[in-house]
XYZ file of C-alpha atoms in Angstrom:
386
model
C -23.995 -28.406 15.210
C -20.457 -26.972 15.122
C -21.639 -23.905 13.234
C -24.517 -23.324 15.753
C -22.034 -23.408 18.634
C -19.644 -21.056 16.949
C -22.397 -18.614 16.047
C -23.575 -18.602 19.574
C -19.979 -18.085 20.716
C -19.683 -14.859 18.700
C -22.858 -13.514 20.259
C -21.557 -14.661 23.683
C -18.657 -12.286 23.236
C -20.975 -9.453 22.369
C -23.279 -10.422 25.312
C -20.184 -10.429 27.633
C -19.465 -6.883 26.529
C -22.985 -5.727 27.358
C -23.128 -7.675 30.572
C -19.807 -6.117 31.693
C -21.230 -2.619 31.170
C -24.437 -3.482 33.063
C -22.477 -5.130 35.838
C -20.508 -1.951 36.375
C -23.734 0.009 36.444
C -25.362 -2.356 39.013
C -22.284 -2.826 41.267
C -21.237 0.853 41.132
C -17.760 -0.048 42.525
C -14.662 -0.911 40.559
C -13.965 -4.509 41.762
C -10.214 -5.087 41.616
C -10.497 -8.825 40.834
C -12.295 -8.175 37.586
C -9.736 -5.651 36.425
C -6.858 -8.134 37.144
C -8.278 -10.522 34.545
C -7.878 -8.074 31.677
C -4.629 -6.748 33.014
C -2.999 -10.200 33.026
C -4.180 -10.861 29.493
C -2.946 -7.525 28.104
C 0.357 -7.835 30.085
C 0.996 -11.267 28.583
C 0.334 -9.868 25.078
C 2.718 -6.966 25.524
C 5.444 -8.993 27.228
C 5.685 -11.564 24.447
C 4.950 -9.085 21.596
C 8.311 -9.243 19.748
C 8.129 -13.056 19.636
C 4.485 -13.190 18.581
C 4.926 -10.561 15.903
C 8.027 -12.210 14.484
C 6.378 -15.655 14.257
C 3.220 -14.246 12.670
C 4.993 -12.192 10.045
C 7.640 -14.788 9.206
C 5.299 -17.667 8.703
C 2.832 -15.560 6.759
C 5.385 -14.025 4.385
C 7.075 -17.344 3.814
C 3.834 -19.037 2.779
C 2.781 -16.083 0.595
C 6.109 -16.275 -1.284
C 5.328 -19.956 -1.946
C 2.237 -19.228 -4.066
C 4.228 -17.561 -6.873
C 5.070 -20.838 -8.458
C 3.330 -22.993 -10.990
C -0.372 -23.769 -10.617
C -0.836 -21.165 -7.898
C -0.777 -18.133 -10.198
C -4.395 -17.318 -9.532
C -3.860 -17.689 -5.775
C -1.006 -15.188 -6.034
C -3.228 -12.758 -7.914
C -5.903 -13.019 -5.158
C -3.234 -12.435 -2.488
C -2.067 -9.334 -4.287
C -5.608 -7.968 -4.355
C -6.049 -8.698 -0.566
C -2.717 -7.087 0.224
C -3.599 -4.012 -1.865
C -6.973 -3.756 -0.130
C -5.344 -3.891 3.295
C -2.880 -1.168 2.413
C -5.595 1.076 1.004
C -7.647 0.452 4.175
C -4.731 1.147 6.432
C -3.519 4.332 4.622
C -7.002 5.838 4.259
C -7.948 5.313 7.914
C -4.499 6.175 9.380
C -4.091 9.362 7.311
C -7.717 10.571 7.005
C -9.485 9.841 10.305
C -6.801 11.507 12.504
C -7.429 14.742 10.687
C -11.224 14.470 11.337
C -10.768 13.579 14.973
C -8.016 16.132 15.583
C -5.573 13.547 16.822
C -2.488 15.049 15.106
C 0.056 16.971 17.062
C 0.363 20.617 16.064
C 3.090 21.280 13.593
C 3.706 17.542 13.058
C 4.087 17.296 9.314
C 6.670 14.663 8.551
C 8.894 12.046 10.174
C 10.914 13.303 13.095
C 13.866 11.921 14.992
C 11.767 10.195 17.635
C 9.684 8.392 15.048
C 12.821 7.231 13.273
C 14.231 5.891 16.538
C 11.029 3.925 16.997
C 12.097 1.755 14.086
C 14.811 0.340 16.402
C 12.168 -0.853 18.832
C 12.188 -4.663 19.425
C 8.673 -5.127 18.046
C 9.408 -3.306 14.824
C 12.751 -4.985 14.463
C 10.862 -8.209 14.688
C 8.725 -7.203 11.662
C 11.733 -6.232 9.498
C 13.802 -9.263 10.585
C 10.906 -11.616 9.863
C 10.331 -10.139 6.356
C 14.095 -10.411 5.550
C 14.518 -13.956 6.827
C 11.239 -15.176 5.150
C 12.572 -13.931 1.773
C 16.083 -15.338 2.467
C 14.927 -18.782 3.395
C 12.269 -18.998 0.757
C 14.487 -17.930 -2.175
C 17.975 -19.149 -1.173
C 17.656 -21.854 1.541
C 14.428 -23.562 0.462
C 14.444 -26.960 2.165
C 11.676 -29.414 3.166
C 12.630 -29.060 6.745
C 12.096 -25.258 6.582
C 8.625 -25.782 5.054
C 7.939 -28.169 7.855
C 9.057 -25.812 10.612
C 7.075 -22.938 9.134
C 4.002 -25.163 8.981
C 4.477 -26.221 12.641
C 4.992 -22.578 13.709
C 1.781 -21.603 11.976
C -0.132 -24.396 13.689
C 1.365 -23.434 17.062
C 0.452 -19.779 16.738
C -3.042 -20.725 15.726
C -3.347 -22.974 18.823
C -2.120 -20.226 21.066
C -4.606 -17.741 19.730
C -7.443 -20.206 19.851
C -6.644 -20.931 23.462
C -6.913 -17.181 24.196
C -10.161 -17.170 22.291
C -11.778 -19.485 24.826
C -10.971 -16.923 27.487
C -12.239 -14.035 25.318
C -15.813 -13.768 26.852
C -14.294 -13.414 30.268
C -11.648 -10.885 29.068
C -14.259 -8.784 27.200
C -16.497 -8.859 30.314
C -13.587 -7.563 32.412
C -12.688 -4.872 29.847
C -16.265 -3.692 29.520
C -16.607 -3.584 33.301
C -13.586 -1.257 33.477
C -14.944 0.734 30.530
C -18.112 1.618 32.415
C -16.156 3.364 35.218
C -14.249 5.414 32.599
C -17.081 6.423 30.343
C -20.401 5.373 31.823
C -23.073 3.276 30.161
C -24.458 5.662 27.592
C -21.079 6.956 26.370
C -19.687 3.403 26.035
C -22.584 2.266 23.845
C -22.382 5.499 21.790
C -18.664 5.122 21.037
C -19.196 1.469 20.061
C -21.814 2.553 17.555
C -19.518 5.291 16.316
C -16.809 2.647 15.747
C -19.109 0.439 13.645
C -20.480 3.362 11.635
C -16.963 4.885 10.977
C -15.647 1.517 9.695
C -18.533 1.322 7.160
C -18.242 4.981 6.293
C -14.544 4.679 5.443
C -14.626 1.267 3.693
C -17.639 1.838 1.506
C -16.113 4.648 -0.642
C -12.459 3.618 -0.495
C -12.797 -0.200 -0.724
C -16.174 -1.565 -1.679
C -17.186 0.907 -4.485
C -13.799 0.874 -6.367
C -13.613 -2.927 -6.152
C -17.256 -3.234 -7.265
C -16.551 -0.969 -10.185
C -13.571 -3.165 -11.198
C -15.663 -6.268 -10.937
C -18.329 -4.681 -13.126
C -15.801 -3.694 -15.806
C -13.469 -6.657 -15.720
C -15.968 -9.496 -15.178
C -18.934 -7.938 -16.905
C -21.413 -9.004 -14.214
C -24.643 -7.053 -13.822
C -24.984 -4.077 -11.437
C -28.097 -5.475 -9.865
C -26.351 -8.851 -9.121
C -23.383 -7.051 -7.532
C -25.628 -4.766 -5.364
C -27.663 -7.814 -4.233
C -24.474 -9.671 -3.308
C -23.034 -6.665 -1.384
C -26.291 -6.341 0.600
C -26.227 -9.984 1.557
C -22.552 -10.082 2.411
C -22.696 -6.954 4.591
C -25.784 -8.254 6.345
C -24.127 -11.598 7.074
C -20.944 -9.877 8.360
C -22.853 -7.486 10.615
C -24.940 -10.219 12.223
C -22.396 -13.028 12.481
C -19.211 -11.146 13.127
C -16.587 -13.611 11.778
C -15.256 -14.332 8.286
C -14.650 -17.970 9.235
C -18.170 -18.483 10.527
C -19.634 -16.995 7.393
C -17.515 -19.278 5.186
C -20.002 -22.135 4.462
C -22.766 -19.769 3.630
C -20.473 -17.453 1.639
C -19.100 -20.251 -0.483
C -22.636 -21.181 -1.547
C -23.566 -17.575 -2.360
C -20.459 -17.046 -4.503
C -21.030 -20.302 -6.346
C -24.817 -20.148 -6.935
C -25.642 -16.353 -7.112
C -22.470 -14.857 -8.593
C -21.814 -17.682 -11.013
C -18.201 -18.120 -10.001
C -16.801 -21.595 -10.839
C -16.506 -23.810 -7.741
C -12.775 -24.434 -8.281
C -12.226 -20.735 -8.167
C -14.839 -19.490 -5.757
C -14.246 -22.165 -3.072
C -10.501 -21.416 -3.119
C -10.643 -17.603 -3.175
C -13.407 -17.416 -0.514
C -11.490 -19.725 1.773
C -8.245 -17.825 1.157
C -10.071 -14.519 1.926
C -11.274 -15.892 5.221
C -7.576 -16.639 6.091
C -5.862 -13.559 4.657
C -8.217 -10.675 3.913
C -8.104 -8.339 6.829
C -8.934 -4.991 5.100
C -12.080 -4.460 7.231
C -10.306 -5.584 10.404
C -7.488 -3.079 9.796
C -9.966 -0.239 9.374
C -11.641 -1.320 12.592
C -8.342 -1.545 14.381
C -7.214 1.908 13.421
C -10.541 3.507 14.130
C -10.786 1.783 17.555
C -7.301 2.984 18.322
C -8.225 6.566 17.357
C -11.414 6.487 19.485
C -9.295 5.438 22.429
C -6.894 8.317 21.650
C -9.863 10.692 21.513
C -11.157 9.560 24.834
C -7.757 9.902 26.479
C -7.058 13.229 24.710
C -3.938 11.913 23.024
C -2.217 13.234 19.969
C 0.567 11.869 17.783
C 2.736 13.174 14.952
C 1.695 12.328 11.426
C 4.942 10.483 11.018
C 3.767 7.936 13.577
C 0.535 7.488 11.638
C 2.483 7.134 8.421
C 4.627 4.382 9.739
C 1.560 2.819 11.293
C -0.251 2.744 7.983
C 2.582 0.813 6.379
C 3.271 -1.714 9.115
C -0.266 -2.766 10.167
C -1.068 -4.578 6.792
C 2.249 -6.457 7.002
C 1.327 -7.785 10.464
C -2.419 -7.920 9.840
C -2.283 -10.346 6.856
C -0.683 -12.971 9.029
C -3.000 -12.461 12.087
C -5.104 -15.373 13.158
C -8.757 -15.290 12.009
C -10.239 -15.325 15.420
C -12.095 -12.839 17.483
C -9.718 -9.975 18.216
C -6.812 -11.698 16.448
C -5.812 -8.676 14.333
C -5.746 -6.426 17.380
C -3.689 -8.956 19.415
C -1.046 -9.091 16.699
C -0.899 -5.366 15.937
C -1.590 -3.732 19.315
C 2.116 -3.766 20.497
C 3.220 -1.922 17.327
C 0.557 0.677 17.852
C 1.560 1.268 21.437
C 5.172 1.733 20.473
C 4.326 4.223 17.752
C 1.745 6.283 19.571
C 3.367 6.123 23.051
C 0.261 6.610 25.246
C 1.031 7.932 28.738
C -1.187 5.304 30.272
C -0.559 2.065 28.373
C -3.037 -0.021 30.440
C -5.936 2.363 29.929
C -5.248 2.889 26.265
C -4.882 -0.805 25.554
C -8.048 -1.746 27.339
C -10.047 1.011 25.469
C -8.711 0.112 22.081
C -9.115 -3.610 22.547
C -12.679 -3.316 23.992
C -13.930 -1.141 21.134
C -12.310 -3.475 18.502
C -13.438 -6.797 19.955
C -16.693 -5.689 21.512
C -18.166 -3.697 18.605
C -16.141 -2.920 15.468
C -15.530 -6.654 14.781
C -19.027 -6.965 13.264
C -18.542 -4.227 10.621
C -14.964 -5.609 10.164
C -16.338 -8.987 9.179
C -18.894 -7.485 6.818
C -16.135 -5.593 4.933
C -13.836 -8.640 4.826
C -16.605 -10.841 3.479
C -17.888 -8.419 0.808
C -14.426 -7.575 -0.567
C -13.501 -11.270 -0.721
C -16.590 -12.092 -2.877
C -15.784 -9.186 -5.251
C -12.203 -10.537 -5.427
C -13.614 -13.960 -6.344
C -15.574 -12.379 -9.272
C -12.434 -10.708 -10.654
C -10.128 -13.703 -10.295
C -12.777 -15.956 -11.827
C -12.868 -13.757 -14.916
C -9.059 -13.957 -15.207
C -9.271 -17.768 -14.713
C -11.657 -18.005 -17.685
C -9.524 -15.859 -19.848
C -6.374 -17.911 -19.033
C -8.237 -21.145 -19.771
C -9.738 -19.910 -23.077
C -6.372 -18.439 -24.067
């Protein structure tokens, strides 16, 4: 019963997006009260950005450092793969797609003084401070009370983002309503389709195919089996739209069809649902670039370079809820790209991410997690036999 409700909730968000566009088309007038809903939400997000980013990064980094000890060796190996996937996803999309869309400023080749000064921004200082303190407390001031505080912080952040999730259908409706008056019905739908297609087009050659090749070589599984799994995982992601909601089905598939041992598969698939955001990061960057394209914005390559390195650090700790990665990373994106109309840029980027790209994001997250389970399972067997 719970799964059915959550499945319908994902589709409710998508339906809210479509309904918002249709409402704008029917009403024909930009109703101010509907715009206020999304403005309040985005205003809250940006106002408390330094605190939210610090808490997310600190708690995430602290917990990841914990898995390097004892029996958690395989978990650490899986985390390393997830982190590598996220950096590859971020670097490929941040450095490749801007060239294709023509979003780079002319003559902007490297880091310039304005981009260096951005590093002193409160949001980015929160990232660096959180990373430093997480390492300091984990390695030199490791106390039970610190573990407890970090756990409570993680629970609190999760509760905050879940509360925002319950408002998400209304927020997406408001954003889509505003989107209609900016682009119209046909262009809005077209850009959403472009977002989904571009995520898949970037992630297939740079993430899925290399990881599938490694799984074939390291684990020795058959090509037909891997291709069958990828087809099912991508299909589930596209039509369910959430790594968490796919979890029960995904665990069964990895166990029964890929032959991964339950003690490995259950752990890695669950861990992937919590940490693996490589597809979400690609969707985030592409949604941001589409918003830049619509608003005719350009940015130096230095900004994209910093962006490609920071997003994975924040994204790995973002809540696994609808739009969670965008909520955590959007303040950093705004600071780096400096759009002249922050409200319009934010609403566009968030709408494309949460209203459309999230379905392809979930597909990539799910598929790469399953391939990671195959690789880690093989290492588990070799460790045990050795």
